[in-house]
mmCIF file of C-alpha atoms and ligand atoms in Angstrom:
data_model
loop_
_atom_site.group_PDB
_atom_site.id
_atom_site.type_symbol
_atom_site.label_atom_id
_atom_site.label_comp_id
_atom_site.label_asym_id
_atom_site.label_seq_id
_atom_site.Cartn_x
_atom_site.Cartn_y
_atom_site.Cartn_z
ATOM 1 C CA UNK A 1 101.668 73.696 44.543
ATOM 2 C CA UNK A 2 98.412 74.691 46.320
ATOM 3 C CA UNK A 3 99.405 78.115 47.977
ATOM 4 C CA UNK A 4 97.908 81.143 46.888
ATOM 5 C CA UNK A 5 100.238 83.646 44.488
ATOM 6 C CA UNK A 6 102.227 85.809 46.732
ATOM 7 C CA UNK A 7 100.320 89.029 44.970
ATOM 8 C CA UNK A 8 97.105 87.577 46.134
ATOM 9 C CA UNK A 9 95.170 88.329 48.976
ATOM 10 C CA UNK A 10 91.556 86.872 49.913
ATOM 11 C CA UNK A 11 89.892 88.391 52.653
ATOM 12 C CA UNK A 12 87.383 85.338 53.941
ATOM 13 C CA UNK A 13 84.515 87.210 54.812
ATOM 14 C CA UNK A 14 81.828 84.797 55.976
ATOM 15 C CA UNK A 15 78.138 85.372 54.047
ATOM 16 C CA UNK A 16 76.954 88.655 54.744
ATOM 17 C CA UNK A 17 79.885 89.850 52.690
ATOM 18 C CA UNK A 18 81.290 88.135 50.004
ATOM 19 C CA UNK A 19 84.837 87.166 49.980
ATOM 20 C CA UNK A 20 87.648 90.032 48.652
ATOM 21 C CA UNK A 21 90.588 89.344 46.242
ATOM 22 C CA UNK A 22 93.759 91.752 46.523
ATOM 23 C CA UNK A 23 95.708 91.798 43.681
ATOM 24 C CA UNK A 24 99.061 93.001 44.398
ATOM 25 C CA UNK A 25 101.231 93.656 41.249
ATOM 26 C CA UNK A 26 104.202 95.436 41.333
ATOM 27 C CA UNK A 27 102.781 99.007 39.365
ATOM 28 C CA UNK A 28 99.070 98.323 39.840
ATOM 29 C CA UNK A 29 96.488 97.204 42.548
ATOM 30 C CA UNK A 30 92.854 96.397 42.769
ATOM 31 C CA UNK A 31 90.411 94.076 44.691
ATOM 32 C CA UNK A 32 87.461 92.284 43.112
ATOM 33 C CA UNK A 33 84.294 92.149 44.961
ATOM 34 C CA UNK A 34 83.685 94.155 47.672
ATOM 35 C CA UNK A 35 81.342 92.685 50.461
ATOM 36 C CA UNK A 36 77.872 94.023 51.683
ATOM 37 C CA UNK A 37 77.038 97.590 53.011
ATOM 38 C CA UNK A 38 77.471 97.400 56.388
ATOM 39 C CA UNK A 39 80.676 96.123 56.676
ATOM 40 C CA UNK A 40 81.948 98.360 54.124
ATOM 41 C CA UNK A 41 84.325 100.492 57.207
ATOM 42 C CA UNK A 42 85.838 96.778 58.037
ATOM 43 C CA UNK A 43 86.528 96.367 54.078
ATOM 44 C CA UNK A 44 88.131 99.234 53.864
ATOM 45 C CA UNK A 45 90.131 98.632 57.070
ATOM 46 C CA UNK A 46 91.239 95.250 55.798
ATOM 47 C CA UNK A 47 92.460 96.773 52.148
ATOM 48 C CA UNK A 48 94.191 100.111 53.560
ATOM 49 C CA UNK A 49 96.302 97.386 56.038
ATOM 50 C CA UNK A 50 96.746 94.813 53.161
ATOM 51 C CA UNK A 51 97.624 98.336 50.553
ATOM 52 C CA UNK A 52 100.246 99.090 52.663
ATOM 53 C CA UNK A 53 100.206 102.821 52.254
ATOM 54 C CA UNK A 54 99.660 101.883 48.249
ATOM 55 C CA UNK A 55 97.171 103.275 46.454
ATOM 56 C CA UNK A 56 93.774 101.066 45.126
ATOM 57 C CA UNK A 57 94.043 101.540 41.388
ATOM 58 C CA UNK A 58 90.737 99.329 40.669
ATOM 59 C CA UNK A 59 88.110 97.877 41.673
ATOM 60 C CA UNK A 60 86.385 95.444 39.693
ATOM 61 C CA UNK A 61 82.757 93.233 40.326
ATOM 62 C CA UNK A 62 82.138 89.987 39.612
ATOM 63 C CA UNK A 63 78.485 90.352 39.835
ATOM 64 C CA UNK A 64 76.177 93.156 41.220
ATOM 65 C CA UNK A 65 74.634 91.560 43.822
ATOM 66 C CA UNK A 66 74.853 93.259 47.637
ATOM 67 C CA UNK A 67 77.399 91.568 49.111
ATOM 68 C CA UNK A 68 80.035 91.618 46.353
ATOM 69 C CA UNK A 69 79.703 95.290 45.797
ATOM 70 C CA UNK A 70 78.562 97.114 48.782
ATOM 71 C CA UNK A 71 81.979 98.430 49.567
ATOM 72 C CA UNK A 72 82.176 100.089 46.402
ATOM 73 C CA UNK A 73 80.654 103.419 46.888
ATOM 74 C CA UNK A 74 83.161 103.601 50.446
ATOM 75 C CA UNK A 75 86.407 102.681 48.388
ATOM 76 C CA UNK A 76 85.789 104.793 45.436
ATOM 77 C CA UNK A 77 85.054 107.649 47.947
ATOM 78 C CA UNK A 78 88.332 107.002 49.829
ATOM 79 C CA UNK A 79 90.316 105.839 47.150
ATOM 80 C CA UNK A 80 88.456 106.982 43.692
ATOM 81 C CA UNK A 81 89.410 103.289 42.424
ATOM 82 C CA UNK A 82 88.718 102.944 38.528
ATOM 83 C CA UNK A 83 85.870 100.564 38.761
ATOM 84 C CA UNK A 84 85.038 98.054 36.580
ATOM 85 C CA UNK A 85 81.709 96.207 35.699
ATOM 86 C CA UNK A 86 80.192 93.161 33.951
ATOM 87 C CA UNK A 87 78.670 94.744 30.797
ATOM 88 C CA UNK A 88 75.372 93.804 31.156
ATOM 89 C CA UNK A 89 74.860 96.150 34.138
ATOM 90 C CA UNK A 90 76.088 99.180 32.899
ATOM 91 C CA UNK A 91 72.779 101.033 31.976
ATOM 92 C CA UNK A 92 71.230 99.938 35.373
ATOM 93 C CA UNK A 93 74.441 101.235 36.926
ATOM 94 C CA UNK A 94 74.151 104.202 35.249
ATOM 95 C CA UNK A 95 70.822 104.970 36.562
ATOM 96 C CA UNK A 96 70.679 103.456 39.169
ATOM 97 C CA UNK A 97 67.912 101.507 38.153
ATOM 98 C CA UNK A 98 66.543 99.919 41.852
ATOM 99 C CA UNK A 99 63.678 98.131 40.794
ATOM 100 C CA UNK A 100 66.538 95.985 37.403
ATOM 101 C CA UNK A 101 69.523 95.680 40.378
ATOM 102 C CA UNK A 102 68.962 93.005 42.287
ATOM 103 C CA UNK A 103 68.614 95.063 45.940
ATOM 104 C CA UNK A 104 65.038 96.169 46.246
ATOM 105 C CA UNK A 105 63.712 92.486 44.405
ATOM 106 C CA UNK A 106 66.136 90.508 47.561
ATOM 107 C CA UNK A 107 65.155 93.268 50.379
ATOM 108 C CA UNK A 108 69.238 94.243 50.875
ATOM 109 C CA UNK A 109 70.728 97.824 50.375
ATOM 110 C CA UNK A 110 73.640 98.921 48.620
ATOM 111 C CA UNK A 111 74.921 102.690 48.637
ATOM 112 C CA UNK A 112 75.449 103.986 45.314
ATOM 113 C CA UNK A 113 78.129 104.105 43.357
ATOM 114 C CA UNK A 114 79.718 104.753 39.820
ATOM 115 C CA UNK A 115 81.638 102.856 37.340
ATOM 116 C CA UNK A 116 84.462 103.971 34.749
ATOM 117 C CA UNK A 117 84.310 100.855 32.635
ATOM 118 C CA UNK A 118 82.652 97.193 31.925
ATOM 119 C CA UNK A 119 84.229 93.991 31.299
ATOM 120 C CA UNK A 120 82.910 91.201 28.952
ATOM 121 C CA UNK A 121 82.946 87.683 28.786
ATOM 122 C CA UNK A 122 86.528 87.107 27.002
ATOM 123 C CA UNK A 123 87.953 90.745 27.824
ATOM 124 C CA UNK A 124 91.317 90.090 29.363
ATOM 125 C CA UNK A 125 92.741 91.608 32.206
ATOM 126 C CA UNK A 126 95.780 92.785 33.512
ATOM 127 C CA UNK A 127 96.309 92.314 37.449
ATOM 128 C CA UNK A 128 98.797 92.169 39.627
ATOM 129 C CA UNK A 129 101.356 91.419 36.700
ATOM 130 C CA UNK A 130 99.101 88.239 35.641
ATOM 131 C CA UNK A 131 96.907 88.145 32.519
ATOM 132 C CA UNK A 132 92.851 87.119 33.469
ATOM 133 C CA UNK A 133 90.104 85.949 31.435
ATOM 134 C CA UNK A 134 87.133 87.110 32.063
ATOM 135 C CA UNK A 135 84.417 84.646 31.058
ATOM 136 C CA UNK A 136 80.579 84.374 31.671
ATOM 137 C CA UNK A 137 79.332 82.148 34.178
ATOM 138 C CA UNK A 138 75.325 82.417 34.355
ATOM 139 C CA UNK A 139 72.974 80.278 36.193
ATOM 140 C CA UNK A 140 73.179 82.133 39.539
ATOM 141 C CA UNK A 141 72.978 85.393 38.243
ATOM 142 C CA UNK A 142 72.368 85.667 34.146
ATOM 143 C CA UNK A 143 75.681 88.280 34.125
ATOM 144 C CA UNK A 144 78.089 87.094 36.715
ATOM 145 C CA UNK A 145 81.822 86.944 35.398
ATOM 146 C CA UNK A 146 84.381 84.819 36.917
ATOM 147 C CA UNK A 147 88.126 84.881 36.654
ATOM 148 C CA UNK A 148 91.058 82.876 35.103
ATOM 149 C CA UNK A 149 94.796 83.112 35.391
ATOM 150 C CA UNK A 150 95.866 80.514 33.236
ATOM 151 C CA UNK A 151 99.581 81.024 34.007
ATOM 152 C CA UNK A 152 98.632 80.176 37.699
ATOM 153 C CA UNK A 153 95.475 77.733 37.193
ATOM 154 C CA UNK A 154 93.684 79.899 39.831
ATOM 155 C CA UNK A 155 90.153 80.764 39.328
ATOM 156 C CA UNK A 156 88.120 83.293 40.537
ATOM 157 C CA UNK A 157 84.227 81.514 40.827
ATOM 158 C CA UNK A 158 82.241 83.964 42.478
ATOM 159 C CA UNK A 159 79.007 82.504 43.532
ATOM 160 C CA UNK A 160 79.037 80.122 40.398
ATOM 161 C CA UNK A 161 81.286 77.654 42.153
ATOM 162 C CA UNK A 162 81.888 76.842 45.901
ATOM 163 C CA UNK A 163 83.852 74.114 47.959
ATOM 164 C CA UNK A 164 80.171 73.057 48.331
ATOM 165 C CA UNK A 165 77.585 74.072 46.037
ATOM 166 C CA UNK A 166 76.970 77.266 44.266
ATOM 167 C CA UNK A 167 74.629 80.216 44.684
ATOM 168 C CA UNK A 168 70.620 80.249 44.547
ATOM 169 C CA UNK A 169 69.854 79.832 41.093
ATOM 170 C CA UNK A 170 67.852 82.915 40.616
ATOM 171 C CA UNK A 171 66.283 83.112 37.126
ATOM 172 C CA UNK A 172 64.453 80.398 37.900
ATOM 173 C CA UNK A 173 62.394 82.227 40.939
ATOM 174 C CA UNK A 174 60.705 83.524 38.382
ATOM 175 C CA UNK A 175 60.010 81.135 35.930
ATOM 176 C CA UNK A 176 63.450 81.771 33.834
ATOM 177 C CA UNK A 177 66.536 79.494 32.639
ATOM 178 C CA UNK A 178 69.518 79.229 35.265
ATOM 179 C CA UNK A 179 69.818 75.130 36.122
ATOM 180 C CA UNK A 180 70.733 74.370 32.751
ATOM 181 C CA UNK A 181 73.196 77.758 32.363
ATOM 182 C CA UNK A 182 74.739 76.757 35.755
ATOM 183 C CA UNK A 183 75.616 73.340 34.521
ATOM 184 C CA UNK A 184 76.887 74.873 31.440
ATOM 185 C CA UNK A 185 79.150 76.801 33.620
ATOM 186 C CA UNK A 186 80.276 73.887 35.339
ATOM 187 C CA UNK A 187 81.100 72.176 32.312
ATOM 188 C CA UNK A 188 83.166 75.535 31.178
ATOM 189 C CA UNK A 189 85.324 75.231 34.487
ATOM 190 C CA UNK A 190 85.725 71.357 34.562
ATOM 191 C CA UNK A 191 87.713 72.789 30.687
ATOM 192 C CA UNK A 192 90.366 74.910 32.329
ATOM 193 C CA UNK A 193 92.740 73.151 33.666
ATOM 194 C CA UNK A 194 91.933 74.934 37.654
ATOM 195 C CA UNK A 195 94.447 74.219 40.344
ATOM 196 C CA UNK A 196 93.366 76.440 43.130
ATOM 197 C CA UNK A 197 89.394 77.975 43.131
ATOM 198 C CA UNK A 198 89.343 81.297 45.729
ATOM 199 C CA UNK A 199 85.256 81.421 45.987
ATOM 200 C CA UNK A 200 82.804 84.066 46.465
ATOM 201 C CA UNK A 201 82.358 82.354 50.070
ATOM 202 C CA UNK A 202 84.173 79.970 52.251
ATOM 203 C CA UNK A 203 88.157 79.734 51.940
ATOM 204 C CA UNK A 204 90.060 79.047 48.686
ATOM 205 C CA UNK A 205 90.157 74.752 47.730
ATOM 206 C CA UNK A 206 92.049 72.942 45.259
ATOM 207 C CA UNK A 207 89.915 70.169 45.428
ATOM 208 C CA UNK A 208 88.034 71.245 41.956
ATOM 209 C CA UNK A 209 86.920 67.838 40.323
ATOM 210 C CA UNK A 210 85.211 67.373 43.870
ATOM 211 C CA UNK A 211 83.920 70.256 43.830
ATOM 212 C CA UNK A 212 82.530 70.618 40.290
ATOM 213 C CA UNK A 213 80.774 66.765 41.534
ATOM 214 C CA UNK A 214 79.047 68.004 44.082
ATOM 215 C CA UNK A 215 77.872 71.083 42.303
ATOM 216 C CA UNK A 216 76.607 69.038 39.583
ATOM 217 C CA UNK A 217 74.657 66.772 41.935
ATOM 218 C CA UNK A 218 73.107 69.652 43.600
ATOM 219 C CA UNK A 219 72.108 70.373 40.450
ATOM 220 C CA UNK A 220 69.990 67.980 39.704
ATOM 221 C CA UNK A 221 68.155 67.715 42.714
ATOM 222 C CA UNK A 222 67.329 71.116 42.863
ATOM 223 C CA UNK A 223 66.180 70.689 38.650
ATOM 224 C CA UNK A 224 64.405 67.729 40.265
ATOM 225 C CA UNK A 225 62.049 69.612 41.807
ATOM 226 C CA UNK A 226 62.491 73.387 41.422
ATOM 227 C CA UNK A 227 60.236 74.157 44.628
ATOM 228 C CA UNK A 228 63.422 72.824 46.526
ATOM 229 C CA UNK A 229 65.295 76.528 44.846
ATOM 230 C CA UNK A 230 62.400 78.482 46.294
ATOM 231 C CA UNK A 231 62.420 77.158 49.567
ATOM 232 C CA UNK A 232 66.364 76.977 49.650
ATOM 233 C CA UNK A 233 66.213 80.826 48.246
ATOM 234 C CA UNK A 234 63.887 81.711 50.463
ATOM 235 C CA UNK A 235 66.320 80.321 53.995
ATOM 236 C CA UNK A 236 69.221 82.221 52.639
ATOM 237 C CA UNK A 237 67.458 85.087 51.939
ATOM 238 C CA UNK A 238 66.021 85.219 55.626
ATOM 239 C CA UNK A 239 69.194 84.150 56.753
ATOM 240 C CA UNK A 240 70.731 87.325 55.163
ATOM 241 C CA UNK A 241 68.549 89.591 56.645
ATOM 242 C CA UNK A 242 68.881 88.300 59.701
ATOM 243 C CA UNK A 243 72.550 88.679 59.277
ATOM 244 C CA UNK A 244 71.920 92.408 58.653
ATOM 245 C CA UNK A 245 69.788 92.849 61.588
ATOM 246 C CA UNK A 246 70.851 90.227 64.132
ATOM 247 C CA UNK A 247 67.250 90.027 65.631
ATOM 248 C CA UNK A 248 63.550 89.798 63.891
ATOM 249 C CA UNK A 249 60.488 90.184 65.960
ATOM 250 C CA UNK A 250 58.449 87.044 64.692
ATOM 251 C CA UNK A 251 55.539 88.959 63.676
ATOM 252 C CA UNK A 252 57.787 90.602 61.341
ATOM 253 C CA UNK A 253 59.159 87.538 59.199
ATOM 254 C CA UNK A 254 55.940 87.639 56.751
ATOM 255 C CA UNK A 255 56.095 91.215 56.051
ATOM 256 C CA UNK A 256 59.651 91.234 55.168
ATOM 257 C CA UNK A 257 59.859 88.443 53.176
ATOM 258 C CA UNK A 258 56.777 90.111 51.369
ATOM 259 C CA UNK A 259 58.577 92.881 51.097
ATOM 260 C CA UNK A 260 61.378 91.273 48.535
ATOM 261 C CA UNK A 261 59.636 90.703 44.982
ATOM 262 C CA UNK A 262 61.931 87.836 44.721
ATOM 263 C CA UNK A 263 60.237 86.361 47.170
ATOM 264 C CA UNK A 264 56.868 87.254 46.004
ATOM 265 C CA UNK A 265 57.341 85.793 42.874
ATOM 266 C CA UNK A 266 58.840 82.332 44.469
ATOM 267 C CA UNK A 267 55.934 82.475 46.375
ATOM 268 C CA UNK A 268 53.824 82.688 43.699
ATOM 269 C CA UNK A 269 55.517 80.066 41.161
ATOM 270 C CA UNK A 270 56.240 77.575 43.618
ATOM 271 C CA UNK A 271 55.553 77.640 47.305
ATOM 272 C CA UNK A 272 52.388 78.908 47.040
ATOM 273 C CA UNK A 273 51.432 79.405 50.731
ATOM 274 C CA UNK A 274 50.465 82.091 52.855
ATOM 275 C CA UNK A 275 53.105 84.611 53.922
ATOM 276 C CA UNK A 276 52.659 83.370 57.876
ATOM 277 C CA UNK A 277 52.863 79.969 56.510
ATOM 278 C CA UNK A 278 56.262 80.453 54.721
ATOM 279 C CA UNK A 279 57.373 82.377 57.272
ATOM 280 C CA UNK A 280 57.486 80.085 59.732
ATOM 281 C CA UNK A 281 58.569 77.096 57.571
ATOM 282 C CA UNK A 282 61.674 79.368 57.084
ATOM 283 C CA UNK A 283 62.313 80.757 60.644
ATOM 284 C CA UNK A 284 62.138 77.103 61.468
ATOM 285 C CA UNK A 285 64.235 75.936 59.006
ATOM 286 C CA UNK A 286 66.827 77.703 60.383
ATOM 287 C CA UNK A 287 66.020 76.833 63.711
ATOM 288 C CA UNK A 288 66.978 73.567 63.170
ATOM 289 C CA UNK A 289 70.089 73.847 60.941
ATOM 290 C CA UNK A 290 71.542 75.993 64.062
ATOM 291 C CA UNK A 291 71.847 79.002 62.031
ATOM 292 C CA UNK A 292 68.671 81.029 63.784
ATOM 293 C CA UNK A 293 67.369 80.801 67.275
ATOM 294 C CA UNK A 294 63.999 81.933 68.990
ATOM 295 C CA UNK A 295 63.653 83.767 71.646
ATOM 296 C CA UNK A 296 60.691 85.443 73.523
ATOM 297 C CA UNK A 297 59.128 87.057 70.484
ATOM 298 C CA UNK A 298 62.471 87.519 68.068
ATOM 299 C CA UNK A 299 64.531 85.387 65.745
ATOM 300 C CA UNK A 300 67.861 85.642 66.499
ATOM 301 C CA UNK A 301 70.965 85.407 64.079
ATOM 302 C CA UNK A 302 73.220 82.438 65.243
HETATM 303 ZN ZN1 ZN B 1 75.563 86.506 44.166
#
């Protein structure tokens, strides 16, 4: 039995937003994660149609980064969803604290928004008539939660787990702990028993043991040699911006990715290069994975 619970929608959103989980019960609704900024009209398209002419009771994050809760501040303004938090976040919700979120240090946007209540690791939750764990999952961001129906074996990963890999490990841009939390996490989800994983990216997969082997092997090489984070970090980070803006005059690429402390600090632990010199490492990076093309004087999103 592979199929998704009938009370469970995911809206696969590609990488600019993260995916979206509907949870349909019969007296209560909410979605978890939201996607990035820009398409916050299109999320809220996607969960009026899937509402049915329902109300959206919650709204919950996995983790604060842009593209799991940019449609926040456009659903609680429609809908005025109870919205839930990890813990850890709450002050810098609270005060909207730009420079301890994670927006200004990556160089992505995120309208502002409020929150009503926080969830711990080992808080359980009641959604769409099914009881969830939430349970820490650190290593690509020190406060993400994920999510675990036990009744169903489904599991909500986030960025901690995908079909193929996991998120950048981010602590350790700057000189913190996240290969050996990540692997911890792994080791937490290889203990639960998961049937069916719906991911913060990419469709939902069932095929978990292969999964958690890859992840662990990627792992290991990045541990290896931690420059290989950096540079990986610093592709998907261009990669996202260029998602935002679809085209980047060349000249550009070095003062942007200056622009994102994250980046500055990468730079400074482990590249170590010239902006110009990154920058062009990275535009051709992408170049030749197919996901960035160059054209006259621009990048262009591919
Ligand atoms: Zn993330």
């Amino acid at each position: 039995m592979n199929a998704l619970p009938d009370s469970i929608q995911v809206f696969e959103r590609g990488w600019l937003s993260s995916n979206n989980v509907m949870l349909l019960g019969r007296d209560d609704t909410a979605i978890i994660d939201t996607g990035y900024m820009t398409h916050a009209p299109q999320t809220l398209e996607l969960v009026r149609h899937a509402l049915r002419g329902r109300h959206l009771d919650q709204i919950i994050n996995t983790h604060l980064h842009s593209d799991h809760c940019g449609g926040n501040a456009s659903l609680q303004a429609h809908f005025g969803s109870r919205t839930s938090i990890p813990v850890a976040e709450a002050d810098k919700v609270r005060h909207w604290d730009v420079e301890a979120l994670s927006f200004k240090a990556t160089g992505q946007r995120c309208e502002r928004f409020t929150f009503d209540a926080t969830v711990s690791p080992g808080d359980v939750l009641k959604l769409a008539d099914m009881e969830w764990q939430a349970l820490g999952a650190p290593g690509h961001d020190p406060h993400s939660l994920i999510f675990y129906c036990a009744q169903e074996r489904v599991l909500i990963s986030a960025d901690a787990l995908w079909e193929n890999g996991f998120g950048i490990i981010f602590p350790e841009l700057d000189g913190q702990s996240g290969f050996a939390e990540e692997r911890a996490t792994l080791d937490l989800i290889e203990g639960l028993d998961v049937r069916l994983v719906i991911p913060g990216h990419g469709k939902p997969f069932n095929d978990v043991a292969g999964a958690l082997a890859r992840a662990r092997s990627r792992v290991d090489y990045l541990e290896a040699d931690p420059l290989r984070n950096a540079q990986n970090a610093l592709k998907v980070l261009l990669k996202f911006l260029l998602l935002e803006r679809q085209s980047i005059p060349l000249v550009e690429v070095p003062r942007l990715l200056l622009a994102m402390p994250v980046f500055a600090k990468a730079n400074s632990n482990f590249l170590k290069q010239t902006p110009e010199e990154v920058a062009t490492w990275a535009a051709g990076q992408l170049v030749r994975a197919g996901a960035a093309r160059v054209e006259g004087e621009h990048l262009l999103n591919v």
